Amino acid sequence: MTARSLSFTGPRTVAISDRPVPEPGPDEVRVRTLASAISAGTEGLIYRGEAPDSLPADETIDALEDDLSFPLSYGYAAVGRVDAVGAAVSEAWLERRVFAYNPHESHFTAPPDALVPVPEAIPTRQATLLANVETAVTFLLDGRPTIGERVAVFGQGVVGLLTTALLAHAPVETLVAVDPLASRQSLAEAFGADRTIDPERRDVGDQLESTTGDRADLTYELSGNPDALDDAIAATGFDGRVVVGSWYGTKPVELDLGGRFHRDRIDVRSSQVSTIAPEHEGRWSRERRHEVAWGWLEELAVESLFTHAFPLERADDAYRLLEERPGDAIQVLLTYD
């Protein structure tokens, strides 16, 4: 039996390689992957060669300890079943379904504390969304939406839609989703957005004022498009907050900060799921975020997010689909039959 691994070998080039199935060390388990979710945003940057190659992939995840230079293995949303345990690990781990922040590969080893057991009530496919729901939870923690606020979410990809879905359960006054694709606007409305806006039609700030009566109190920029950040700031009202969840990689960002931004005291801050903001660390841990994310995965109707699944051997088709036909694809999975 052989194990298969995906690697990015150059811009727009992926390869699948075979290797012996790894044996777990004394303090490890082996996981046989069932499915893994592609991150269209982050992996898209890597696939196109737009990620800063000297940056560590993720210093908080052992499986992603290398930098982002080619060739590299990447991915952080694998769900599998434990099929072997090391001598020092309880056999109770055998046959457990687990989530792992691990690259796309058919078999891997990891210490048990690096794995997140999947609740029985959550199907494998939905479980691949744990990292994305955890990200959406983090965005709400960092944005702190409060009662009666007007909120805008730029970008309705998977993370944007999940953020919209969570915000729909917050006591905000108006929730507006911003995306140029009609299919994603429809999904945003299904997830609870009160209004949708096409940013390519006319000025987003003007559209917000005409639909909600004013600009946003809280704006999330989750599109991955550097040009959208300028629009997000322009769409935010006096003393409003802009939470930037997008990662732009090496793509430059040009901002017009000479107008309303300065006088309107607009706050722009980053949010990223690898860490917990210092103001939350006293009460929040990674484990607590996982518990909250699993709860929302049970409650939300996320099945509509899954549009395509490809065997690992056809991963190149999956990445080309996401790049060339983004209007057709939302969440794309890799499978390991």
PDB file of C-alpha atoms in Angstrom, residues 136 140 145 149 151-153 156 160-177 187-195 218 220 296 299-300:
ATOM      1  CA  ALA A 136     -15.727  33.008  10.946  1.00  0.00           C
ATOM      2  CA  LEU A 140     -17.059  37.858  15.015  1.00  0.00           C
ATOM      3  CA  PRO A 145     -20.928  43.268  16.244  1.00  0.00           C
ATOM      4  CA  GLU A 149     -25.397  48.004  13.957  1.00  0.00           C
ATOM      5  CA  VAL A 151     -22.768  45.405   8.990  1.00  0.00           C
ATOM      6  CA  ALA A 152     -21.316  44.801   5.517  1.00  0.00           C
ATOM      7  CA  VAL A 153     -19.378  41.704   4.441  1.00  0.00           C
ATOM      8  CA  GLN A 156     -19.006  35.786  -0.350  1.00  0.00           C
ATOM      9  CA  GLY A 160     -17.504  35.161   3.694  1.00  0.00           C
ATOM     10  CA  LEU A 161     -20.694  33.133   3.503  1.00  0.00           C
ATOM     11  CA  LEU A 162     -20.019  31.446   6.838  1.00  0.00           C
ATOM     12  CA  THR A 163     -19.301  34.841   8.409  1.00  0.00           C
ATOM     13  CA  THR A 164     -22.551  36.146   6.954  1.00  0.00           C
ATOM     14  CA  ALA A 165     -24.376  33.122   8.389  1.00  0.00           C
ATOM     15  CA  LEU A 166     -23.035  33.763  11.900  1.00  0.00           C
ATOM     16  CA  LEU A 167     -23.735  37.497  11.703  1.00  0.00           C
ATOM     17  CA  ALA A 168     -27.329  36.694  10.723  1.00  0.00           C
ATOM     18  CA  HIS A 169     -27.732  35.338  14.262  1.00  0.00           C
ATOM     19  CA  ALA A 170     -26.330  38.502  15.861  1.00  0.00           C
ATOM     20  CA  PRO A 171     -28.675  41.354  16.907  1.00  0.00           C
ATOM     21  CA  VAL A 172     -27.522  43.680  14.110  1.00  0.00           C
ATOM     22  CA  GLU A 173     -29.942  46.000  12.374  1.00  0.00           C
ATOM     23  CA  THR A 174     -28.957  45.344   8.771  1.00  0.00           C
ATOM     24  CA  LEU A 175     -26.617  42.773   7.253  1.00  0.00           C
ATOM     25  CA  VAL A 176     -25.380  43.498   3.729  1.00  0.00           C
ATOM     26  CA  ALA A 177     -23.366  41.051   1.604  1.00  0.00           C
ATOM     27  CA  LEU A 187     -26.341  32.082  -1.239  1.00  0.00           C
ATOM     28  CA  ALA A 188     -25.704  35.077   1.020  1.00  0.00           C
ATOM     29  CA  GLU A 189     -29.421  35.793   1.147  1.00  0.00           C
ATOM     30  CA  ALA A 190     -30.104  32.139   1.934  1.00  0.00           C
ATOM     31  CA  PHE A 191     -27.623  32.407   4.814  1.00  0.00           C
ATOM     32  CA  GLY A 192     -29.412  35.445   6.230  1.00  0.00           C
ATOM     33  CA  ALA A 193     -28.169  38.616   4.516  1.00  0.00           C
ATOM     34  CA  ASP A 194     -30.833  41.334   4.438  1.00  0.00           C
ATOM     35  CA  ARG A 195     -29.439  42.927   1.288  1.00  0.00           C
ATOM     36  CA  LEU A 218     -18.774  47.370  10.933  1.00  0.00           C
ATOM     37  CA  TYR A 220     -15.515  42.864   6.930  1.00  0.00           C
ATOM     38  CA  TRP A 296     -22.489  26.046  14.430  1.00  0.00           C
ATOM     39  CA  GLU A 299     -26.867  24.204  13.192  1.00  0.00           C
ATOM     40  CA  LEU A 300     -26.068  25.786   9.828  1.00  0.00           C
TER      41      LEU A 300
END
